[in-house]
């Protein structure tokens, strides 16, 4: 049911046009952070206001929306954002990756490869990949414009010298189309290889007032050393419910004695595999 | 099937129901009305209007009621509502020189045209809990005098005559608006002032206080503090002149700051400026101090590395809605990233213990 | 031969006070120029103007760039100037902590400039860092230690390694031996002299210590109150000072 007191998808048309201009600019300059006049939304900053504004500017009445948080459709914040759009835009919603035309996500990329008629919208907390090396926006913007990325590799160097490997496990920095270094949002590095995809990827950071994008079929390289190459890693298990060996897993503590089970973080992927008859180690006795 | 602890729709609805009940509290106690809040918690209403950037005492009072008295939550409600409002245009600048002052004091002159008017202030009250207030009681009416009808000139205008205070550049440019344009650095003084006016009272107070304690000290005198109502006028293109569309209550503070001169400026007084919705004098004075500290570059002063001189730091962290949202978002699920960290730490530990064993053998 | 650096009428003022005024000189490739004077003489102001840290109020600082030949670095775009500072230029600060990343290991400090210009093999970066630690006489076992754990002399040598690793063409040094013990100074000077000879470095060295310039500098400028009062070949100036102030400087050292 649509709430008639608000414009379609909450934002007024002028604001949506402003956001669309930022999105188009972002697509034209892959990986470049486009400043935009983020609006105050009815959910807190840091809870997906950037993604929500990008989705609001992207959605049409004919779209089908899927919202995931941690890969799951039924996590509280995903439910809350999905309800927001059901209420303010009245669009159809779905849990099925395959049926969605717009997918808003926090922290994951769906396991199933996306198609070119789909748009993936990421919620981004800190868009600046250099932020924790250099806190000043004026400095980091300069570093991007001059391609001064030496410091980024100093961090990787320090990792290797201390730990024998690159010790970044999520929000792993990438270089887009050979130019801008970009934060792919806090997805696990397992998801990094999927950043080269057929769908449009849009990134919205509301509090930090930035939008950026990766167009379809764009080169996205995870930063590394030639002799310490990037590795997409996950728990060395198969899903205990659907048996998948290729999906990112959540580790769930199942009892007081510390027993664990591993289940797909992408709940739709897991469900569709089980529907197809795949089973995992605990498929029978799980309740 | 096993489902990890995930909230889901019903949990959210139940939480909202419980929250509504808690907000109401004991139903044997009469419910607060919005007019009660508006009239009797006026300073809270003022703060919500100022930091919510929306002048509407009724809505601010409603927001305070809805937020159970959590003022940042109330400011948030107002900000989110403000987003949905169409913008019809901009008023002409309000004329604070024509303010009908309830309060007007100067610390720099013993007396001045317009006089020192204490007004309804906590100053000089002894902060003793008034137990009589616990019982409801009629308030005796306060003494009244004839309202002053003439305009009250700004104190700084007397200094201006002598050219002993810096002249501010005059401009007819439309000021920037950080609710419509993304904040970028360096920000103009217009945007800085807007950011401070919307900024968290506690944050602005803390930064201002730090200047007084020596972190970019700027020797501020309260040249003038005035609180009162001013007319808001708007140009209507069809009419060709400005018409009165209402009035608002404002607090304005101008500080007069000692200045020894620099490469570009001769010794003279300089100023800091604060302007806030409603009666919010702590915030207005703090804003003026921080404004003045942020002007170091324009005045050719040294950057001593103080927080109050750091425009990027101050403006990036002044907004309590941004701050509270980001702070509180860490309670959202992060288990995907945590899982990735778990795997990494396990792997690093395996390798480290492996190496230690090798070394031991 | 084209001078590597041509300095023309460079002045900088602090309000009404003169920082440095009307400085002119040429520096040729492979040449080391010393700038001496007491504190407040304007020598550090001048160095900062030349290195692009401080905008001169007047004058040109023309550097013979690889790509476009002689170019005024004062009016050049900031990207171009920043590019110079991480490739062809190096700056050795008096206080090592101004020139080092104190929270990054010694190896990372040396590797930064290499990575900034595109080095992407960890093994190579590590090898070069190890090599440079050796060249500045720091034990290679310290490669993963942070500079905060180093003595003052070691920090200064690490700063030098970090700056020279990419083979810059012009090195600015601001009191490189200042604040160090005399014995530590001697060792550092010896090291610097070796590196300058070996790499054929061009350098501008600001110091108040005449022993430093005698050992390192081919030519010398003497500054007082913001002005250059005397300049010439180092030996000539030190052995036969013409200006009264230089005479005073030289004699005050001899009395020690």
Tab-separated table of N, CA and C in Angstrom, chain B residues 209-324:
chain	number	residue	atom	x	y	z
B	209	UNK	N	34.631	26.359	23.799
B	209	UNK	CA	35.289	26.333	25.105
B	209	UNK	C	36.793	26.080	24.938
B	210	UNK	N	37.134	25.216	23.994
B	210	UNK	CA	38.558	24.919	23.788
B	210	UNK	C	39.319	26.175	23.353
B	211	UNK	N	38.660	27.087	22.620
B	211	UNK	CA	39.365	28.323	22.232
B	211	UNK	C	39.620	29.185	23.461
B	212	UNK	N	38.686	29.156	24.398
B	212	UNK	CA	38.874	29.972	25.600
B	212	UNK	C	39.994	29.433	26.471
B	213	UNK	N	40.220	28.127	26.366
B	213	UNK	CA	41.276	27.520	27.179
B	213	UNK	C	42.622	27.529	26.474
B	214	UNK	N	42.713	28.211	25.336
B	214	UNK	CA	44.027	28.414	24.744
B	214	UNK	C	44.269	27.697	23.439
B	215	UNK	N	43.341	26.849	23.010
B	215	UNK	CA	43.508	26.197	21.716
B	215	UNK	C	42.950	27.137	20.648
B	216	UNK	N	43.809	28.055	20.162
B	216	UNK	CA	43.408	29.106	19.234
B	216	UNK	C	42.565	30.151	19.950
B	217	UNK	N	43.118	30.675	21.004
B	217	UNK	CA	42.425	31.696	21.793
B	217	UNK	C	42.231	32.939	20.953
B	218	UNK	N	41.046	33.532	20.996
B	218	UNK	CA	40.846	34.732	20.198
B	218	UNK	C	40.236	35.899	20.980
B	219	UNK	N	40.381	35.842	22.294
B	219	UNK	CA	40.061	37.012	23.126
B	219	UNK	C	38.704	37.613	22.796
B	220	UNK	N	37.670	36.849	22.989
B	220	UNK	CA	36.346	37.329	22.600
B	220	UNK	C	35.674	38.114	23.723
B	221	UNK	N	35.066	39.243	23.356
B	221	UNK	CA	34.125	39.939	24.228
B	221	UNK	C	32.751	39.767	23.594
B	222	UNK	N	31.727	39.583	24.411
B	222	UNK	CA	30.390	39.585	23.829
B	222	UNK	C	30.031	41.038	23.553
B	223	UNK	N	30.231	41.456	22.328
B	223	UNK	CA	29.872	42.817	21.931
B	223	UNK	C	28.386	43.013	22.134
B	224	UNK	N	27.660	42.002	21.739
B	224	UNK	CA	26.215	42.114	21.895
B	224	UNK	C	25.553	40.762	21.795
B	225	UNK	N	24.551	40.581	22.626
B	225	UNK	CA	23.702	39.406	22.528
B	225	UNK	C	22.272	39.914	22.530
B	226	UNK	N	21.502	39.578	21.534
B	226	UNK	CA	20.107	40.021	21.524
B	226	UNK	C	19.177	38.882	21.147
B	227	UNK	N	18.040	38.889	21.814
B	227	UNK	CA	17.035	37.869	21.545
B	227	UNK	C	15.709	38.588	21.328
B	228	UNK	N	15.006	38.221	20.293
B	228	UNK	CA	13.712	38.854	20.068
B	228	UNK	C	13.113	38.376	18.771
B	229	UNK	N	12.097	39.091	18.341
B	229	UNK	CA	11.378	38.658	17.147
B	229	UNK	C	11.705	39.597	15.991
B	230	UNK	N	11.857	38.991	14.823
B	230	UNK	CA	12.072	39.797	13.621
B	230	UNK	C	11.068	39.380	12.562
B	231	UNK	N	10.759	40.334	11.698
B	231	UNK	CA	9.840	40.043	10.602
B	231	UNK	C	10.575	39.291	9.507
B	232	UNK	N	9.879	38.343	8.874
B	232	UNK	CA	10.433	37.646	7.721
B	232	UNK	C	9.698	38.171	6.492
B	233	UNK	N	10.474	38.648	5.545
B	233	UNK	CA	9.856	39.222	4.350
B	233	UNK	C	10.307	38.454	3.124
B	234	UNK	N	9.417	38.396	2.164
B	234	UNK	CA	9.745	37.666	0.951
B	234	UNK	C	9.334	38.500	-0.252
B	235	UNK	N	10.197	38.499	-1.249
B	235	UNK	CA	9.872	39.205	-2.485
B	235	UNK	C	8.913	38.338	-3.285
B	236	UNK	N	7.849	38.895	-3.706
B	236	UNK	CA	6.932	38.165	-4.566
B	236	UNK	C	7.065	38.763	-5.968
B	237	UNK	N	7.537	37.971	-6.921
B	237	UNK	CA	7.829	38.524	-8.245
B	237	UNK	C	6.634	39.283	-8.843
B	238	UNK	N	5.422	38.768	-8.631
B	238	UNK	CA	4.249	39.414	-9.224
B	238	UNK	C	4.032	40.808	-8.653
B	239	UNK	N	4.453	41.007	-7.391
B	239	UNK	CA	4.203	42.292	-6.750
B	239	UNK	C	5.362	43.264	-6.960
B	240	UNK	N	6.545	42.722	-7.024
B	240	UNK	CA	7.707	43.591	-7.208
B	240	UNK	C	8.216	44.209	-5.917
B	241	UNK	N	7.669	43.810	-4.775
B	241	UNK	CA	8.229	44.278	-3.514
B	241	UNK	C	8.083	43.161	-2.465
B	242	UNK	N	8.778	43.352	-1.346
B	242	UNK	CA	8.765	42.317	-0.322
B	242	UNK	C	7.549	42.467	0.579
B	243	UNK	N	6.943	41.329	0.912
B	243	UNK	CA	5.835	41.385	1.858
B	243	UNK	C	6.165	40.566	3.097
B	244	UNK	N	5.539	40.968	4.190
B	244	UNK	CA	5.742	40.328	5.476
B	244	UNK	C	5.032	38.977	5.481
B	245	UNK	N	5.777	37.883	5.734
B	245	UNK	CA	5.086	36.592	5.764
B	245	UNK	C	5.039	35.987	7.166
B	246	UNK	N	5.529	36.726	8.149
B	246	UNK	CA	5.449	36.216	9.515
B	246	UNK	C	6.632	36.715	10.309
B	247	UNK	N	6.738	36.232	11.541
B	247	UNK	CA	7.920	36.612	12.303
B	247	UNK	C	8.481	35.407	13.030
B	248	UNK	N	9.781	35.474	13.306
B	248	UNK	CA	10.440	34.376	14.008
B	248	UNK	C	11.268	34.946	15.159
B	249	UNK	N	11.492	34.092	16.133
B	249	UNK	CA	12.339	34.498	17.255
B	249	UNK	C	13.772	34.059	16.963
B	250	UNK	N	14.709	34.961	17.193
B	250	UNK	CA	16.115	34.671	16.919
B	250	UNK	C	16.992	35.074	18.097
B	251	UNK	N	18.140	34.416	18.213
B	251	UNK	CA	19.191	34.873	19.121
B	251	UNK	C	20.389	35.238	18.256
B	252	UNK	N	20.897	36.434	18.458
B	252	UNK	CA	22.046	36.872	17.665
B	252	UNK	C	23.168	37.266	18.610
B	253	UNK	N	24.376	36.837	18.295
B	253	UNK	CA	25.521	37.205	19.115
B	253	UNK	C	26.631	37.711	18.208
B	254	UNK	N	27.151	38.870	18.521
B	254	UNK	CA	28.346	39.340	17.829
B	254	UNK	C	29.444	39.487	18.866
B	255	UNK	N	30.551	38.804	18.631
B	255	UNK	CA	31.675	38.997	19.539
B	255	UNK	C	32.626	40.010	18.936
B	256	UNK	N	33.319	40.713	19.816
B	256	UNK	CA	34.351	41.657	19.391
B	256	UNK	C	35.661	41.050	19.863
B	257	UNK	N	36.548	40.821	18.928
B	257	UNK	CA	37.762	40.080	19.266
B	257	UNK	C	38.987	40.933	19.046
B	258	UNK	N	39.892	40.801	20.005
B	258	UNK	CA	41.153	41.514	19.896
B	258	UNK	C	41.926	40.978	18.696
B	259	UNK	N	42.603	41.827	18.001
B	259	UNK	CA	43.358	41.377	16.841
B	259	UNK	C	44.540	42.292	16.652
B	260	UNK	N	45.734	41.720	16.650
B	260	UNK	CA	46.935	42.537	16.631
B	260	UNK	C	47.358	42.929	15.231
B	261	UNK	N	46.609	42.478	14.234
B	261	UNK	CA	47.012	42.791	12.868
B	261	UNK	C	47.836	41.666	12.285
B	262	UNK	N	47.930	41.645	10.979
B	262	UNK	CA	48.662	40.578	10.306
B	262	UNK	C	49.277	41.166	9.055
B	263	UNK	N	49.742	40.266	8.207
B	263	UNK	CA	50.346	40.649	6.939
B	263	UNK	C	49.416	41.552	6.124
B	264	UNK	N	48.116	41.238	6.172
B	264	UNK	CA	47.180	41.945	5.292
B	264	UNK	C	46.306	42.947	6.031
B	265	UNK	N	46.213	42.836	7.352
B	265	UNK	CA	45.269	43.683	8.081
B	265	UNK	C	45.980	44.503	9.157
B	266	UNK	N	45.612	45.781	9.282
B	266	UNK	CA	46.164	46.566	10.401
B	266	UNK	C	45.502	46.130	11.706
B	267	UNK	N	46.103	46.491	12.863
B	267	UNK	CA	45.452	46.121	14.127
B	267	UNK	C	44.060	46.740	14.200
B	268	UNK	N	43.098	45.957	14.542
B	268	UNK	CA	41.730	46.441	14.724
B	268	UNK	C	40.951	45.308	15.371
B	269	UNK	N	39.731	45.603	15.740
B	269	UNK	CA	38.912	44.530	16.283
B	269	UNK	C	38.304	43.730	15.142
B	270	UNK	N	38.080	42.469	15.423
B	270	UNK	CA	37.426	41.614	14.433
B	270	UNK	C	36.198	41.029	15.111
B	271	UNK	N	35.430	40.266	14.364
B	271	UNK	CA	34.230	39.738	15.022
B	271	UNK	C	33.932	38.297	14.657
B	272	UNK	N	33.183	37.713	15.552
B	272	UNK	CA	32.617	36.398	15.299
B	272	UNK	C	31.109	36.552	15.357
B	273	UNK	N	30.396	35.668	14.701
B	273	UNK	CA	28.964	35.869	14.570
B	273	UNK	C	28.192	34.586	14.844
B	274	UNK	N	27.111	34.748	15.561
B	274	UNK	CA	26.225	33.607	15.791
B	274	UNK	C	24.776	34.024	15.630
B	275	UNK	N	23.998	33.212	14.942
B	275	UNK	CA	22.565	33.502	14.767
B	275	UNK	C	21.815	32.180	14.812
B	276	UNK	N	20.861	32.108	15.745
B	276	UNK	CA	20.184	30.825	15.989
B	276	UNK	C	18.686	31.065	16.120
B	277	UNK	N	17.917	30.093	15.674
B	277	UNK	CA	16.465	30.139	15.894
B	277	UNK	C	16.169	30.100	17.387
B	278	UNK	N	15.173	30.895	17.797
B	278	UNK	CA	14.670	30.810	19.159
B	278	UNK	C	15.642	31.389	20.166
B	279	UNK	N	15.321	31.175	21.438
B	279	UNK	CA	16.213	31.654	22.492
B	279	UNK	C	17.229	30.566	22.774
B	280	UNK	N	18.416	30.726	22.245
B	280	UNK	CA	19.458	29.691	22.389
B	280	UNK	C	20.789	30.392	22.569
B	281	UNK	N	20.927	31.120	23.675
B	281	UNK	CA	22.089	32.008	23.724
B	281	UNK	C	23.408	31.290	23.938
B	282	UNK	N	23.398	30.183	24.644
B	282	UNK	CA	24.642	29.429	24.802
B	282	UNK	C	25.184	29.051	23.423
B	283	UNK	N	24.293	28.560	22.595
B	283	UNK	CA	24.680	28.125	21.255
B	283	UNK	C	25.140	29.319	20.407
B	284	UNK	N	24.441	30.453	20.522
B	284	UNK	CA	24.794	31.613	19.691
B	284	UNK	C	26.179	32.140	20.052
B	285	UNK	N	26.482	32.174	21.353
B	285	UNK	CA	27.802	32.674	21.766
B	285	UNK	C	28.881	31.683	21.316
B	286	UNK	N	28.616	30.406	21.515
B	286	UNK	CA	29.587	29.381	21.118
B	286	UNK	C	29.835	29.454	19.613
B	287	UNK	N	28.777	29.632	18.868
B	287	UNK	CA	28.895	29.706	17.414
B	287	UNK	C	29.784	30.880	17.014
B	288	UNK	N	29.605	32.013	17.691
B	288	UNK	CA	30.401	33.197	17.358
B	288	UNK	C	31.891	32.953	17.638
B	289	UNK	N	32.170	32.269	18.736
B	289	UNK	CA	33.578	31.986	19.063
B	289	UNK	C	34.211	31.060	18.024
B	290	UNK	N	33.466	30.051	17.635
B	290	UNK	CA	34.018	29.095	16.674
B	290	UNK	C	34.142	29.756	15.297
B	291	UNK	N	33.135	30.551	14.948
B	291	UNK	CA	33.216	31.284	13.675
B	291	UNK	C	34.495	32.101	13.624
B	292	UNK	N	34.752	32.819	14.728
B	292	UNK	CA	35.943	33.672	14.744
B	292	UNK	C	37.224	32.840	14.626
B	293	UNK	N	37.274	31.722	15.314
B	293	UNK	CA	38.481	30.886	15.261
B	293	UNK	C	38.711	30.355	13.850
B	294	UNK	N	37.630	30.037	13.164
B	294	UNK	CA	37.759	29.473	11.816
B	294	UNK	C	38.209	30.515	10.792
B	295	UNK	N	38.188	31.795	11.190
B	295	UNK	CA	38.547	32.846	10.233
B	295	UNK	C	40.045	33.142	10.216
B	296	UNK	N	40.852	32.283	10.824
B	296	UNK	CA	42.281	32.570	10.957
B	296	UNK	C	42.953	32.852	9.621
B	297	UNK	N	42.555	32.121	8.612
B	297	UNK	CA	43.272	32.224	7.343
B	297	UNK	C	42.960	33.554	6.660
B	298	UNK	N	41.675	33.870	6.640
B	298	UNK	CA	41.205	35.110	6.039
B	298	UNK	C	41.867	36.323	6.703
B	299	UNK	N	42.138	36.224	8.012
B	299	UNK	CA	42.735	37.343	8.737
B	299	UNK	C	44.259	37.252	8.789
B	300	UNK	N	44.807	36.238	8.166
B	300	UNK	CA	46.267	36.108	8.129
B	300	UNK	C	46.868	35.722	9.465
B	301	UNK	N	46.085	35.034	10.311
B	301	UNK	CA	46.636	34.590	11.584
B	301	UNK	C	47.375	33.276	11.402
B	302	UNK	N	48.147	32.892	12.435
B	302	UNK	CA	48.846	31.612	12.361
B	302	UNK	C	47.876	30.478	12.625
B	303	UNK	N	48.084	29.394	11.918
B	303	UNK	CA	47.373	28.176	12.272
B	303	UNK	C	48.179	27.494	13.370
B	304	UNK	N	47.619	27.458	14.565
B	304	UNK	CA	48.367	26.842	15.671
B	304	UNK	C	47.986	25.371	15.827
B	305	UNK	N	47.265	24.868	14.846
B	305	UNK	CA	46.927	23.446	14.872
B	305	UNK	C	45.795	23.110	15.825
B	306	UNK	N	45.009	24.115	16.221
B	306	UNK	CA	43.916	23.857	17.154
B	306	UNK	C	42.703	23.317	16.400
B	307	UNK	N	41.951	22.503	17.103
B	307	UNK	CA	40.727	21.935	16.524
B	307	UNK	C	39.806	23.040	15.990
B	308	UNK	N	39.675	24.130	16.768
B	308	UNK	CA	38.736	25.186	16.389
B	308	UNK	C	39.159	25.913	15.120
B	309	UNK	N	40.393	25.723	14.686
B	309	UNK	CA	40.834	26.369	13.446
B	309	UNK	C	40.684	25.441	12.258
B	310	UNK	N	40.326	24.205	12.544
B	310	UNK	CA	40.340	23.184	11.505
B	310	UNK	C	38.943	23.053	10.904
B	311	UNK	N	38.722	23.805	9.838
B	311	UNK	CA	37.401	23.853	9.219
B	311	UNK	C	36.892	22.461	8.862
B	312	UNK	N	37.779	21.666	8.282
B	312	UNK	CA	37.333	20.345	7.835
B	312	UNK	C	36.908	19.491	9.026
B	313	UNK	N	37.688	19.582	10.106
B	313	UNK	CA	37.345	18.802	11.296
B	313	UNK	C	36.021	19.284	11.896
B	314	UNK	N	35.902	20.589	12.095
B	314	UNK	CA	34.720	21.128	12.772
B	314	UNK	C	33.463	20.852	11.945
B	315	UNK	N	33.506	21.178	10.659
B	315	UNK	CA	32.302	21.041	9.846
B	315	UNK	C	31.927	19.582	9.604
B	316	UNK	N	32.933	18.722	9.549
B	316	UNK	CA	32.625	17.311	9.287
B	316	UNK	C	32.026	16.605	10.495
B	317	UNK	N	32.194	17.207	11.676
B	317	UNK	CA	31.755	16.488	12.872
B	317	UNK	C	30.723	17.236	13.702
B	318	UNK	N	30.232	18.368	13.181
B	318	UNK	CA	29.304	19.185	13.958
B	318	UNK	C	27.881	18.648	13.938
B	319	UNK	N	27.540	17.896	12.929
B	319	UNK	CA	26.141	17.514	12.747
B	319	UNK	C	25.791	16.278	13.573
B	320	UNK	N	24.868	16.457	14.534
B	320	UNK	CA	24.589	15.323	15.426
B	320	UNK	C	23.763	14.235	14.758
B	321	UNK	N	23.051	14.573	13.691
B	321	UNK	CA	22.263	13.536	13.015
B	321	UNK	C	23.197	12.605	12.236
B	322	UNK	N	24.187	13.209	11.577
B	322	UNK	CA	25.191	12.370	10.920
B	322	UNK	C	25.944	11.540	11.951
B	323	UNK	N	26.338	12.209	13.025
B	323	UNK	CA	27.172	11.536	14.028
B	323	UNK	C	26.431	10.388	14.699
B	324	UNK	N	25.210	10.663	15.124
B	324	UNK	CA	24.506	9.626	15.875
B	324	UNK	C	24.154	8.445	14.975
